């Protein structure tokens, strides 16, 4: 039976309340303490309302993250014509995102889920990670066209060389994640990327 | 009151049984399902026996991992005089370790704990990660001495350039973690490391 217009509005309000409650709680609670129950209680809905739409806590968290960080137009990196400048902004932005308390809480939750829930991992890669990597790959391809990046580039290796140092330093809890560090990683990676 | 010799033997036996049970269970159960209770039951001890020595599940898991993977003499990387050959072995070894079901289960558990328990993260870095990084840093320093590595190396950036791509590809669940990939990462990193 299709929802009536007012039931659809109620559904939409409940869904928004659940995602907002999740985004709030993910900063307030250690991830192990975040539960469907705590989200339901904060959102003012029943647990069954959440389970009607999401199979697990990780799935709600991922949707709350998509709601906040994905853009409907998809992701395109700026192309100023200067590959070094564009990549510098990108890597500094990655450091800023990983050290911002809001996005950091979401990302740590995703790292936990990826290690233990293959479904969430797959969904996270499809919806967030691979589009981000594709946008960077497109920027590198434009750099190849412009003669600023080597033509025989292995794109996967290039992406990991740029992003891997920052991601692994962060995920292992090593300190020193600064703009200066991002710039140094870029210089090092460019030794390989340059024609 | 000091333990009598036979009490000390019983303690040692219980401790060994707990660590063995943990190493078995970490492969059998999703990490969220691994509990102090399940470890105690498998080891044939009471939960209180575990809590007497360890504050949390993560602490037991880390000790079980140390028992299996750390060596009392500390870690030294081979130095054949050929930095490329030595690093190739190291990076291929990292891929093998991350894709071996035994060590992968431990490492995924550690990645989960690092994201949510700062104490375990600190202990993991002190006891396993930083000694591994120090061993690689020492090998790079020998490479500088031998004129095979640039003298103005930023060691932290160099370590992350070598290890970060493999670690982040693995921790994000991206595929393609092969020896050929490890070799390609090494070639790319050497563009920066070489004098």
XYZ file of C-alpha atoms in Angstrom:
390
model
C 0.000 0.000 0.000
C 1.590 3.309 -1.033
C 2.130 5.868 1.728
C -0.323 8.750 1.876
C 1.241 12.211 1.455
C 1.107 12.890 5.196
C 2.594 9.478 6.022
C 5.393 10.193 3.531
C 6.053 13.511 5.254
C 6.176 11.778 8.647
C 8.590 9.196 7.246
C 10.826 11.883 5.840
C 10.847 13.746 9.157
C 11.687 10.563 11.072
C 14.490 9.727 8.657
C 15.985 13.207 8.980
C 15.727 13.060 12.784
C 17.515 9.688 12.836
C 20.380 10.907 10.662
C 20.779 14.101 12.697
C 20.747 12.155 15.968
C 23.395 9.814 14.561
C 25.631 12.694 13.494
C 25.342 14.212 16.991
C 25.906 10.984 18.888
C 28.895 9.882 16.862
C 30.821 12.790 18.336
C 29.509 12.299 21.855
C 29.954 8.551 22.359
C 32.763 6.084 21.798
C 31.686 4.096 18.748
C 31.264 0.877 20.746
C 28.694 2.667 22.933
C 26.698 4.048 20.020
C 23.662 1.791 19.598
C 20.469 1.697 17.583
C 18.755 2.216 20.936
C 20.673 5.411 21.700
C 19.978 6.763 18.208
C 16.254 5.946 18.462
C 15.990 7.579 21.852
C 17.777 10.764 20.713
C 15.701 10.945 17.513
C 12.437 10.350 19.382
C 11.478 7.297 17.324
C 11.117 3.606 18.088
C 13.953 1.170 17.389
C 11.697 -0.584 14.858
C 11.518 2.604 12.792
C 15.281 2.474 12.382
C 15.350 -1.242 11.607
C 12.677 -0.714 8.964
C 15.209 1.294 6.920
C 18.637 0.137 8.060
C 19.989 -3.333 8.881
C 22.690 -2.211 11.325
C 24.254 0.663 13.201
C 27.021 0.895 10.590
C 24.464 1.379 7.819
C 22.801 4.291 9.646
C 26.178 5.889 10.330
C 27.212 5.584 6.694
C 23.969 7.215 5.525
C 24.382 10.019 8.063
C 27.883 10.523 6.693
C 26.681 10.529 3.061
C 23.969 13.029 3.980
C 26.640 15.341 5.306
C 29.587 14.825 2.974
C 28.439 13.698 -0.452
C 27.239 16.124 -3.070
C 24.489 15.242 -5.524
C 26.502 16.591 -8.472
C 29.334 14.200 -7.760
C 32.880 15.143 -6.990
C 35.152 17.117 -9.321
C 38.554 18.421 -8.292
C 39.554 21.949 -9.272
C 41.816 22.230 -12.296
C 43.707 25.522 -12.234
C 46.169 24.213 -14.796
C 48.819 23.825 -12.070
C 48.891 20.220 -10.899
C 51.160 20.894 -7.938
C 48.947 23.657 -6.607
C 45.788 21.593 -7.081
C 47.247 18.528 -5.367
C 48.607 20.673 -2.542
C 45.089 21.935 -1.815
C 43.752 18.401 -1.991
C 46.285 16.909 0.437
C 46.004 19.816 2.856
C 42.225 19.342 2.657
C 42.629 15.658 3.490
C 44.659 16.547 6.588
C 42.045 19.123 7.603
C 39.207 16.614 7.171
C 40.978 13.890 9.140
C 41.714 16.233 12.013
C 38.318 17.973 12.128
C 36.408 16.462 15.076
C 33.154 16.043 13.100
C 34.493 14.309 10.040
C 37.142 12.447 12.047
C 34.460 10.775 14.183
C 32.628 9.578 11.073
C 35.804 8.365 9.416
C 37.013 6.448 12.488
C 33.586 4.778 12.634
C 33.935 3.805 8.968
C 37.433 2.381 9.548
C 36.006 0.246 12.357
C 33.119 -0.957 10.197
C 35.303 -1.720 7.167
C 37.451 -4.042 9.296
C 34.472 -6.016 10.522
C 31.517 -5.665 8.150
C 32.226 -6.433 4.474
C 28.802 -5.081 3.433
C 29.392 -1.664 4.973
C 32.901 -1.683 3.530
C 31.578 -2.311 0.051
C 28.903 0.369 0.381
C 31.426 2.885 1.752
C 33.839 2.266 -1.114
C 31.080 2.500 -3.721
C 29.400 5.605 -2.379
C 32.303 7.662 -1.025
C 35.791 6.296 -1.507
C 35.775 5.268 -5.159
C 34.099 8.496 -6.369
C 36.777 10.471 -4.483
C 39.508 8.359 -6.053
C 37.930 8.699 -9.505
C 37.918 12.482 -9.164
C 41.617 12.462 -8.295
C 42.334 10.029 -11.137
C 40.562 12.408 -13.537
C 42.687 15.316 -12.303
C 45.850 13.247 -12.813
C 44.692 12.306 -16.327
C 44.252 15.996 -17.106
C 47.796 16.488 -15.781
C 49.036 13.852 -18.212
C 47.277 15.708 -21.060
C 48.899 18.943 -19.942
C 52.355 17.332 -19.860
C 52.679 17.828 -16.075
C 52.310 14.157 -15.167
C 54.178 11.192 -16.653
C 52.273 9.476 -19.444
C 52.947 5.902 -18.248
C 51.321 6.476 -14.868
C 49.895 3.510 -12.936
C 46.882 5.362 -11.582
C 46.220 3.069 -8.608
C 49.810 3.354 -7.431
C 49.739 7.122 -7.963
C 46.545 7.534 -5.926
C 47.984 5.452 -3.090
C 51.282 7.293 -3.164
C 49.426 10.590 -2.726
C 46.736 9.486 -0.272
C 48.229 6.446 1.478
C 50.818 8.196 3.660
C 48.255 10.595 5.142
C 45.566 7.918 5.522
C 47.840 5.379 7.170
C 49.483 7.908 9.510
C 46.002 8.928 10.650
C 44.533 5.439 10.925
C 47.505 4.206 12.974
C 47.251 7.174 15.327
C 50.722 8.507 14.519
C 51.138 12.209 15.143
C 52.565 14.869 12.861
C 49.561 15.194 10.561
C 50.101 18.820 9.538
C 50.014 20.950 6.388
C 53.805 20.836 6.276
C 53.648 17.051 6.336
C 51.067 17.065 3.505
C 53.341 19.319 1.448
C 56.329 17.030 2.069
C 54.318 13.972 0.974
C 53.321 15.829 -2.179
C 56.929 16.729 -3.000
C 57.967 13.123 -2.484
C 55.130 11.757 -4.623
C 55.815 14.270 -7.383
C 59.310 12.822 -7.781
C 57.502 9.817 -9.234
C 54.523 11.586 -10.845
C 56.454 14.170 -12.824
C 57.272 13.350 -16.473
C 52.177 -12.271 49.355
C 54.485 -13.773 46.715
C 53.143 -16.697 44.682
C 54.426 -20.146 45.630
C 56.299 -21.940 42.829
C 53.305 -24.139 42.022
C 50.931 -21.135 42.009
C 53.311 -19.360 39.649
C 53.265 -22.399 37.357
C 49.468 -22.450 37.424
C 49.373 -18.724 36.619
C 51.758 -19.200 33.700
C 49.663 -22.074 32.364
C 46.453 -20.025 32.633
C 48.080 -17.056 30.915
C 49.299 -19.236 28.045
C 45.874 -20.850 27.686
C 44.205 -17.438 27.527
C 46.559 -16.157 24.835
C 46.188 -19.344 22.778
C 42.395 -19.219 23.067
C 42.456 -15.581 21.954
C 44.614 -16.371 18.925
C 42.223 -19.175 17.935
C 39.031 -17.196 18.479
C 40.183 -14.109 16.643
C 40.123 -16.125 13.431
C 36.835 -17.850 14.201
C 34.652 -14.941 15.307
C 33.888 -11.485 13.970
C 35.732 -9.115 16.297
C 32.514 -7.636 17.691
C 31.502 -11.143 18.823
C 34.818 -11.900 20.518
C 34.304 -11.349 24.256
C 36.204 -11.873 27.489
C 33.547 -14.493 28.193
C 34.230 -16.438 25.010
C 37.985 -16.319 25.652
C 37.555 -17.483 29.260
C 35.322 -20.336 28.220
C 37.696 -21.517 25.483
C 40.716 -21.229 27.804
C 38.931 -23.043 30.620
C 39.408 -20.238 33.129
C 37.050 -17.853 34.902
C 36.428 -14.351 33.538
C 37.978 -12.930 36.711
C 41.270 -14.632 35.881
C 41.406 -12.632 32.657
C 40.383 -9.369 34.308
C 43.125 -9.870 36.905
C 45.738 -9.407 34.154
C 44.028 -7.417 31.404
C 41.642 -4.447 31.543
C 39.863 -5.139 28.252
C 39.428 -7.464 25.311
C 41.706 -5.283 23.203
C 44.512 -5.619 25.746
C 44.315 -9.447 25.673
C 44.280 -9.444 21.878
C 47.314 -7.179 21.708
C 49.249 -9.433 24.100
C 48.264 -12.513 22.105
C 49.552 -10.724 19.022
C 52.815 -9.734 20.714
C 53.290 -13.310 21.911
C 53.061 -14.472 18.334
C 54.739 -11.726 16.334
C 57.324 -9.917 18.417
C 60.813 -11.257 18.917
C 62.716 -10.766 22.158
C 65.859 -9.663 20.318
C 64.012 -6.799 18.699
C 63.588 -6.239 15.007
C 66.447 -5.757 12.564
C 65.979 -5.662 8.811
C 68.420 -7.562 6.609
C 71.113 -5.472 4.995
C 72.492 -7.209 1.921
C 74.043 -3.979 0.731
C 71.337 -3.618 -1.945
C 68.647 -1.258 -0.665
C 66.220 -1.999 -3.492
C 66.425 -5.756 -2.935
C 66.019 -5.373 0.836
C 63.030 -3.035 0.540
C 61.459 -5.292 -2.061
C 61.541 -8.198 0.396
C 60.141 -5.965 3.126
C 57.189 -4.673 1.075
C 56.377 -8.111 -0.322
C 56.515 -9.379 3.263
C 54.067 -6.662 4.328
C 51.635 -7.740 1.602
C 52.026 -11.387 2.657
C 51.390 -10.529 6.304
C 48.316 -8.428 5.549
C 46.810 -11.152 3.376
C 47.668 -14.104 5.639
C 44.445 -15.051 7.477
C 46.156 -15.377 10.897
C 48.021 -12.105 10.953
C 45.259 -10.291 9.048
C 42.726 -11.124 11.774
C 45.014 -9.692 14.457
C 45.786 -6.592 12.438
C 42.129 -5.860 11.646
C 41.390 -6.180 15.366
C 44.182 -3.696 16.102
C 42.843 -1.244 13.510
C 39.454 -1.423 15.200
C 40.941 -0.874 18.651
C 43.193 1.991 17.564
C 40.137 3.891 16.272
C 38.277 3.573 19.557
C 40.694 2.949 22.434
C 43.573 5.430 22.763
C 45.278 3.250 25.419
C 45.436 0.195 23.172
C 46.543 2.416 20.291
C 49.407 3.791 22.349
C 50.470 0.335 23.527
C 50.285 -1.061 19.977
C 52.428 1.740 18.612
C 55.001 1.405 21.414
C 55.301 -2.353 21.354
C 54.892 -3.210 17.659
C 54.539 -0.346 15.225
C 57.320 2.001 16.324
C 59.947 -0.772 16.655
C 59.058 -1.895 13.111
C 59.358 1.666 11.858
C 62.644 2.157 13.727
C 64.068 -0.960 12.060
C 63.126 0.377 8.633
C 64.515 3.815 9.517
C 67.813 2.166 10.496
C 67.946 0.335 7.159
C 67.315 3.620 5.326
C 70.059 5.316 7.358
C 72.468 2.557 6.318
C 71.351 3.215 2.733
C 72.251 6.880 3.165
C 75.704 5.842 4.452
C 76.114 3.579 1.422
C 75.150 6.382 -0.968
C 72.004 4.532 -2.111
C 69.531 6.848 -0.394
C 69.433 10.642 -0.534
C 71.205 12.304 2.371
C 68.485 14.899 3.057
C 65.815 12.278 3.681
C 62.792 13.122 5.869
C 62.565 9.726 7.554
C 58.912 9.973 8.590
C 57.839 10.877 5.063
C 60.037 8.122 3.614
C 58.553 5.476 5.936
C 55.017 6.559 5.049
C 55.783 6.647 1.342
C 56.979 3.037 1.520
C 54.416 1.633 3.943
C 51.403 3.943 3.609
C 50.150 2.836 0.190
C 50.045 -0.849 1.181
C 48.605 -0.145 4.641
C 45.885 2.182 3.413
C 44.887 -0.041 0.465
C 44.504 -2.909 2.926
C 42.724 -0.963 5.666
C 40.205 0.480 3.200
C 39.480 -2.958 1.745
C 40.664 -2.066 -1.755
C 41.772 -5.038 -3.806
C 44.948 -5.506 -5.807
C 47.287 -6.138 -2.876
C 49.829 -8.293 -4.723
C 53.591 -8.648 -4.986
C 53.471 -6.803 -8.289
C 51.696 -3.926 -6.552
C 54.317 -3.921 -3.773
C 57.076 -3.769 -6.395
C 55.343 -0.885 -8.184
C 55.013 1.062 -4.918
C 58.715 0.499 -4.260
C 59.696 1.778 -7.712
C 57.537 4.859 -7.200
C 58.943 5.537 -3.725
C 62.523 5.062 -4.903
C 62.053 7.958 -7.332
C 62.055 10.093 -4.194
C 64.435 8.048 -2.012
C 67.288 7.726 -4.493
C 70.118 10.296 -4.238
